[in-house]
JSON list of C-alpha atoms in Angstrom, two decimals:
[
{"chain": "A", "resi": 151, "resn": "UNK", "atom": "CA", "xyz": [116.46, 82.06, 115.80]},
{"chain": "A", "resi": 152, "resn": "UNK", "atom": "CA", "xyz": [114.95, 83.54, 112.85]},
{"chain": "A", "resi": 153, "resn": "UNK", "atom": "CA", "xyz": [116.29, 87.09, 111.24]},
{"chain": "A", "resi": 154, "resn": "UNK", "atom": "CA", "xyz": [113.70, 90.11, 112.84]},
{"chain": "A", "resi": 155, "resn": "UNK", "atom": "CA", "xyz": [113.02, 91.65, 109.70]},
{"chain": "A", "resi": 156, "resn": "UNK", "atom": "CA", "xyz": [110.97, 94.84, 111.20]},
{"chain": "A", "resi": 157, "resn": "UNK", "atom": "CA", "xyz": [110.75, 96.98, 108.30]},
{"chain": "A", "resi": 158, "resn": "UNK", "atom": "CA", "xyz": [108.40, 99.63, 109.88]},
{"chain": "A", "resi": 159, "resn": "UNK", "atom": "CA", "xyz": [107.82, 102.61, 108.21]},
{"chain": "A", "resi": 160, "resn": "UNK", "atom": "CA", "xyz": [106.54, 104.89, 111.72]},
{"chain": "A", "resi": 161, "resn": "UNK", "atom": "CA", "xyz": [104.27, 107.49, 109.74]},
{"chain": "A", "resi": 162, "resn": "UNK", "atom": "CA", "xyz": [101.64, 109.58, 110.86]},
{"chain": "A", "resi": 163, "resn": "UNK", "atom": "CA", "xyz": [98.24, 109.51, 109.16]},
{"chain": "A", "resi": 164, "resn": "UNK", "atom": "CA", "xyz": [98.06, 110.12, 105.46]},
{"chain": "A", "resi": 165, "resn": "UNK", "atom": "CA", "xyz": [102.01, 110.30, 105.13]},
{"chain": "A", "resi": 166, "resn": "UNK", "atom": "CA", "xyz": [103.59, 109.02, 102.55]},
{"chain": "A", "resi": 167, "resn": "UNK", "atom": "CA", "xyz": [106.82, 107.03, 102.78]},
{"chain": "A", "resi": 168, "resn": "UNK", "atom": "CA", "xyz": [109.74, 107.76, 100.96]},
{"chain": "A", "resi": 169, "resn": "UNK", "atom": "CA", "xyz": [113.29, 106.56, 100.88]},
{"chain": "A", "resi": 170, "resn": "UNK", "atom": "CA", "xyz": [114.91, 109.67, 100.40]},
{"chain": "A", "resi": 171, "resn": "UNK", "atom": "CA", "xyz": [116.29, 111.52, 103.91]},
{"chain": "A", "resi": 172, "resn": "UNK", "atom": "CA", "xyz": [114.32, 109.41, 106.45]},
{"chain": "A", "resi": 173, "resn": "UNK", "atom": "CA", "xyz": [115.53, 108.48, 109.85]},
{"chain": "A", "resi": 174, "resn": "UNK", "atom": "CA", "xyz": [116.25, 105.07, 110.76]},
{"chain": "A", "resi": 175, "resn": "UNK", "atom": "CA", "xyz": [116.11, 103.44, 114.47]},
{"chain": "A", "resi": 176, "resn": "UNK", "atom": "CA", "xyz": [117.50, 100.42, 115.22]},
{"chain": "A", "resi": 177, "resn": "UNK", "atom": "CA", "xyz": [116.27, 99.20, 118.48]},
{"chain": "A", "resi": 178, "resn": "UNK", "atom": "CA", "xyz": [119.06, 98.28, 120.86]},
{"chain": "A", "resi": 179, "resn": "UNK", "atom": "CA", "xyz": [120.44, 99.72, 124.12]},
{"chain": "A", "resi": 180, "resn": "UNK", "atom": "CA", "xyz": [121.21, 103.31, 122.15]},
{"chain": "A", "resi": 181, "resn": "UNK", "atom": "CA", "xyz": [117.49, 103.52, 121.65]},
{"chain": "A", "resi": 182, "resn": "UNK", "atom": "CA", "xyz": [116.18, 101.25, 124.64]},
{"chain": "A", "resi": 183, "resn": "UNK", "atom": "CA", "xyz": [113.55, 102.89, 126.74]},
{"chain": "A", "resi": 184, "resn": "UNK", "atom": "CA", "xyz": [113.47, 106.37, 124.39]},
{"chain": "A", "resi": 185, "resn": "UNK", "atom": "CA", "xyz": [111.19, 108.00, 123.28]},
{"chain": "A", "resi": 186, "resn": "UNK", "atom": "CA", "xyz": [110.95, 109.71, 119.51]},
{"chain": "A", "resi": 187, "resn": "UNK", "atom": "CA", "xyz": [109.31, 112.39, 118.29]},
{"chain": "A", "resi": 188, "resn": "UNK", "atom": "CA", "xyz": [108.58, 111.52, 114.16]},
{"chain": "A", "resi": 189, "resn": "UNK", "atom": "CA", "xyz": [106.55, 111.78, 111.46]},
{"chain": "A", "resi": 190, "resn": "UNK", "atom": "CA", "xyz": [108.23, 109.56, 108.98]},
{"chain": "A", "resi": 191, "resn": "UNK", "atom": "CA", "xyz": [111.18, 107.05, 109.58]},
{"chain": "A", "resi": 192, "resn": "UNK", "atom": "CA", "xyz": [112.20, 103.31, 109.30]},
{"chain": "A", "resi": 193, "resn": "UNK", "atom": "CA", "xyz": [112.48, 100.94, 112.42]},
{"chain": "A", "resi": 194, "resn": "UNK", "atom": "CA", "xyz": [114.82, 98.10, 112.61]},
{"chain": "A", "resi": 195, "resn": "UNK", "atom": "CA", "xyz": [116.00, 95.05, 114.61]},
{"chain": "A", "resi": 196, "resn": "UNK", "atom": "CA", "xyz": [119.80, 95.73, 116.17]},
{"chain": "A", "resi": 197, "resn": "UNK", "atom": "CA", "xyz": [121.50, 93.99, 113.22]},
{"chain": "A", "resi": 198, "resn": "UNK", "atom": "CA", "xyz": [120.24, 94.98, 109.53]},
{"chain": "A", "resi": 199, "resn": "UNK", "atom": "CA", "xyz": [122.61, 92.52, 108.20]},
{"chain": "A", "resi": 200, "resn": "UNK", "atom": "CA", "xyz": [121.64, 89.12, 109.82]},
{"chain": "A", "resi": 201, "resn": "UNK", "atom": "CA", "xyz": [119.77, 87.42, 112.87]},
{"chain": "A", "resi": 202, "resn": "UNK", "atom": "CA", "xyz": [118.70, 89.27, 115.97]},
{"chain": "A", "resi": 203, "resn": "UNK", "atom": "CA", "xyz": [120.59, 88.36, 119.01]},
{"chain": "A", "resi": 204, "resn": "UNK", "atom": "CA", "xyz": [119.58, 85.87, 122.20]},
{"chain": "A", "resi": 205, "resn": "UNK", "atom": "CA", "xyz": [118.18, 87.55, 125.52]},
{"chain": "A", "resi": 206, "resn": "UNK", "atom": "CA", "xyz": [116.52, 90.94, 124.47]},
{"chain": "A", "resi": 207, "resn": "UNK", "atom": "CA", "xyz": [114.10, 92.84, 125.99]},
{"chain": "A", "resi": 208, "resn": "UNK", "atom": "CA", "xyz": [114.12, 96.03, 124.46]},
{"chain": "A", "resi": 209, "resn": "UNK", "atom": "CA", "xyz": [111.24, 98.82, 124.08]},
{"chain": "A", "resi": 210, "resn": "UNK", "atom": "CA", "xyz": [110.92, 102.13, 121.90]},
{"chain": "A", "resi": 211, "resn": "UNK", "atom": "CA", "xyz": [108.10, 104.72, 121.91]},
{"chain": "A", "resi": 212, "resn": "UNK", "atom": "CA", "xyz": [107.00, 106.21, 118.74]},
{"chain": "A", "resi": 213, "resn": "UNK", "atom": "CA", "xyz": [105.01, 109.62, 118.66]},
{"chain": "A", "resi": 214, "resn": "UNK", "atom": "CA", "xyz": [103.49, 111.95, 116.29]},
{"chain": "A", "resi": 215, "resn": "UNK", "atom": "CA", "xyz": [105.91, 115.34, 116.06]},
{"chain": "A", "resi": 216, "resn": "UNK", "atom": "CA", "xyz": [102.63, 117.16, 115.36]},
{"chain": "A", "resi": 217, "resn": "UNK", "atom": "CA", "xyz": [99.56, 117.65, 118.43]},
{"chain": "A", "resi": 218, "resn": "UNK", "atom": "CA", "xyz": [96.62, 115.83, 117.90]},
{"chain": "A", "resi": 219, "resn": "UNK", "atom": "CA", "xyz": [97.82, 113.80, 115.75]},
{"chain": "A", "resi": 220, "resn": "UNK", "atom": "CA", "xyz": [98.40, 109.67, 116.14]},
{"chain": "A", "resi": 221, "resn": "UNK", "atom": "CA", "xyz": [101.51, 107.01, 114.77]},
{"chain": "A", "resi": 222, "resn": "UNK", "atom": "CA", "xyz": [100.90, 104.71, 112.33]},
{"chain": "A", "resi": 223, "resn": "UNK", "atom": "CA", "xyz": [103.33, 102.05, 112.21]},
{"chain": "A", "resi": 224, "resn": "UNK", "atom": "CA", "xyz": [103.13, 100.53, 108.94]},
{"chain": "A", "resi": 225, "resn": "UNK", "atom": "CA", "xyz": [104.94, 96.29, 109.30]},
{"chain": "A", "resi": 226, "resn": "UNK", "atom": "CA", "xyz": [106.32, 96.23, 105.37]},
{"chain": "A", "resi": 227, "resn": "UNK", "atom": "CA", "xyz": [108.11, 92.67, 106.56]},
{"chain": "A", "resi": 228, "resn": "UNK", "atom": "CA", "xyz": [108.01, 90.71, 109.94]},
{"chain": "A", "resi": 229, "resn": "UNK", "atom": "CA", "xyz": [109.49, 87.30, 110.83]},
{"chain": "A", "resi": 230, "resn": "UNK", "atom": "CA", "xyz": [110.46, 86.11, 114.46]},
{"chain": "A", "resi": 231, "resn": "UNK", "atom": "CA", "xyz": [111.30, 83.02, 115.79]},
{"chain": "A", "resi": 232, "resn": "UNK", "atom": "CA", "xyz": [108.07, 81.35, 117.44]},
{"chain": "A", "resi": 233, "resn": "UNK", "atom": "CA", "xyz": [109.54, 81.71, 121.30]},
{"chain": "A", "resi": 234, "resn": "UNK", "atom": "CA", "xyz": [110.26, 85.33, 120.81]},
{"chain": "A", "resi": 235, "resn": "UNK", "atom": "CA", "xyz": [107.45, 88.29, 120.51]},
{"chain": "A", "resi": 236, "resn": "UNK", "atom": "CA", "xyz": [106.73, 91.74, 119.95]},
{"chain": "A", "resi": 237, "resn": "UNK", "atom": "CA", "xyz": [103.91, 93.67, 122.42]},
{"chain": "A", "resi": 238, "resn": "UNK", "atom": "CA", "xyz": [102.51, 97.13, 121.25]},
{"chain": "A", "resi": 239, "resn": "UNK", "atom": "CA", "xyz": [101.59, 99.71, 124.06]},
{"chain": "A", "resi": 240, "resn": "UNK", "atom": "CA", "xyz": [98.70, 101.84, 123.37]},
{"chain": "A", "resi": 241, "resn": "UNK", "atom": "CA", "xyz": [100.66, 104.70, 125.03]},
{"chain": "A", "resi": 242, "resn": "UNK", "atom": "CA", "xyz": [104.23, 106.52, 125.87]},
{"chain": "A", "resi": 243, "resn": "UNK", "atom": "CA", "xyz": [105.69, 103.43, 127.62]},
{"chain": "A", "resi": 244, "resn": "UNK", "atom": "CA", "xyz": [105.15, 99.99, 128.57]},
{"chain": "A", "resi": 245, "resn": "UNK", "atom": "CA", "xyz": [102.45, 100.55, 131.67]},
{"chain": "A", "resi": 246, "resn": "UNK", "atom": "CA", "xyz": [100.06, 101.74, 129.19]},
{"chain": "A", "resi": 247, "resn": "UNK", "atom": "CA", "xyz": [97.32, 99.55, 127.88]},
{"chain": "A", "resi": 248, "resn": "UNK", "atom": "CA", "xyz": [98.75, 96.34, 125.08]},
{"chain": "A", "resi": 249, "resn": "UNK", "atom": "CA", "xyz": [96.91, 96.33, 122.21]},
{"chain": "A", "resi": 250, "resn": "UNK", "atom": "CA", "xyz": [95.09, 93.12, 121.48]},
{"chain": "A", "resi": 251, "resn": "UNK", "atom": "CA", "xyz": [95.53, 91.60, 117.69]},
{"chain": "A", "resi": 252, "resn": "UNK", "atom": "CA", "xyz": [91.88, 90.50, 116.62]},
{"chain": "A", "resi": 253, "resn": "UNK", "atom": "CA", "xyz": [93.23, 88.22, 114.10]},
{"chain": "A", "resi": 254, "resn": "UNK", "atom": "CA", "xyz": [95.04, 86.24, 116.83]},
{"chain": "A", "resi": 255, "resn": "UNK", "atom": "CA", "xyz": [93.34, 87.36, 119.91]},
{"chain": "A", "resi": 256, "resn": "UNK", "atom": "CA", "xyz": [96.40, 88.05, 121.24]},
{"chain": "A", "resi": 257, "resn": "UNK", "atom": "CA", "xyz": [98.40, 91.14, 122.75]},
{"chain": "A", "resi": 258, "resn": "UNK", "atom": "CA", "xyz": [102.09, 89.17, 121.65]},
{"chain": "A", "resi": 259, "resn": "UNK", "atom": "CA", "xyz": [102.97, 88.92, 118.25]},
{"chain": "A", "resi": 260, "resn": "UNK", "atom": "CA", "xyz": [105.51, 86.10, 116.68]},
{"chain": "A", "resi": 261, "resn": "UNK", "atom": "CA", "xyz": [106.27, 84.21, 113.71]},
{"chain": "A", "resi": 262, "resn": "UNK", "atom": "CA", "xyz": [104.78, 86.45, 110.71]},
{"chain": "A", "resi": 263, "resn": "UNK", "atom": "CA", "xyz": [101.37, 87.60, 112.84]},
{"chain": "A", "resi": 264, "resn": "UNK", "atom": "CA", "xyz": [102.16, 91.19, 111.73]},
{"chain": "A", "resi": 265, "resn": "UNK", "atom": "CA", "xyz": [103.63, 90.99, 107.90]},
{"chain": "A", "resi": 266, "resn": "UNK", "atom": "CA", "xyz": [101.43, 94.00, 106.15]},
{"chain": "A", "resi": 267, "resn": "UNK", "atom": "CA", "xyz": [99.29, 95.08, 109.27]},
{"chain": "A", "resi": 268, "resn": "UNK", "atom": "CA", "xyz": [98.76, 98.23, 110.30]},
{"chain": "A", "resi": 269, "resn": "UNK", "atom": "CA", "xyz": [99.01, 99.40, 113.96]},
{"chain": "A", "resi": 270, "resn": "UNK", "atom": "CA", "xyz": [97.31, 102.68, 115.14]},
{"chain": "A", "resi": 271, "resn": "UNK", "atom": "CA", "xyz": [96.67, 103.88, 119.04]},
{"chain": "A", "resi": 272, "resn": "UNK", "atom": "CA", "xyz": [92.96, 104.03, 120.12]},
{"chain": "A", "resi": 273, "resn": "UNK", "atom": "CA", "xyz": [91.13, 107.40, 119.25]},
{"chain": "A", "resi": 274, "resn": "UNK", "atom": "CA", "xyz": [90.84, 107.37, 123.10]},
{"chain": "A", "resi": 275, "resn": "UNK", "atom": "CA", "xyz": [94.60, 107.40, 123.44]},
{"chain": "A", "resi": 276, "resn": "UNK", "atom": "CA", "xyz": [95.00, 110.98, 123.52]},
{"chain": "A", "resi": 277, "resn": "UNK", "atom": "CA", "xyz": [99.09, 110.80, 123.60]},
{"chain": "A", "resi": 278, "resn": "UNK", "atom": "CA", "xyz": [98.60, 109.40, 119.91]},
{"chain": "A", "resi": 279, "resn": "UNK", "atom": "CA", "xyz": [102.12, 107.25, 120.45]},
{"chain": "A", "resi": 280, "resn": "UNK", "atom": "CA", "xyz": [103.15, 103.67, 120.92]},
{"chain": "A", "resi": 281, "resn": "UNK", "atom": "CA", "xyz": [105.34, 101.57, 122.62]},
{"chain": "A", "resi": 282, "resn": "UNK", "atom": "CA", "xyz": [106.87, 98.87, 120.87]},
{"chain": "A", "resi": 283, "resn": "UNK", "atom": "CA", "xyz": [108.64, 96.22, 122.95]},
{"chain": "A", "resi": 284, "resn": "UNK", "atom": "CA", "xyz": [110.65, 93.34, 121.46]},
{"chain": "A", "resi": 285, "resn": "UNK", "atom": "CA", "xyz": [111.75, 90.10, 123.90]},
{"chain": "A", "resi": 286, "resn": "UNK", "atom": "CA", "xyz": [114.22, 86.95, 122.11]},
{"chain": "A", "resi": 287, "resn": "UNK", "atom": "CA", "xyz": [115.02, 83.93, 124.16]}
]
């Protein structure tokens, strides 16, 4: 089990990020199945100090706090263990449509697959949010 270093910086479309008086999410139960309205925060693993724990299957949805608008989550650092995965809705929860990585052709991420991307809903999405769901064996 490898140490889930999701250092995302959730910002909407030509933010900036800054250090200074962001909000930070850590997804775990307290945060499980919510969704937050933002425009510029910092999203974690459970434990900021070491490895992600065995056997979780948690999700989070991310939206802009302004209409019209659409997320951009920003991976600074990414790093999971090969059997565990990250899925991206296109949407407010997890029955919305995945969205499908061209550089792996694939709709779950592992290992490094998203150190430096950039993930942004659809122009068709009109909700402008997404729905990020993390699963560890």
């Amino acid at each position: 089990m490898k140490r889930l270093c999701l250092i995302l910086a959730v910002l909407m479309t030509f933010v900036s990020v800054g250090l200074n008086g962001q909000t930070t999410y850590k997804l775990d139960m307290s945060t499980h199945n919510h969704v937050y309205n933002t425009c510029n925060a910092y999203f974690y693993d459970n434990n900021t100090s070491g490895n992600y724990l065995n056997n979780e299957d948690y999700w989070i949805t991310f939206c802009p706090n302004t209409p019209n608008r659409r997320i951009v989550l920003d991976f600074e650092m990414f790093n999971l263990d090969a059997s565990d995965y990250m899925r991206i809705y296109q949407g407010i929860d997890t029955n919305t449509e995945l969205f499908n990585f061209a550089a792996t052709n694939s709709t779950m991420m592992s290992g490094a697959d998203l150190s430096g991307q950039t993930v942004t809903p659809a122009p068709t999405d009109t909700s402008g949010c997404l729905t990020v769901r993390f699963t560890s064996d």
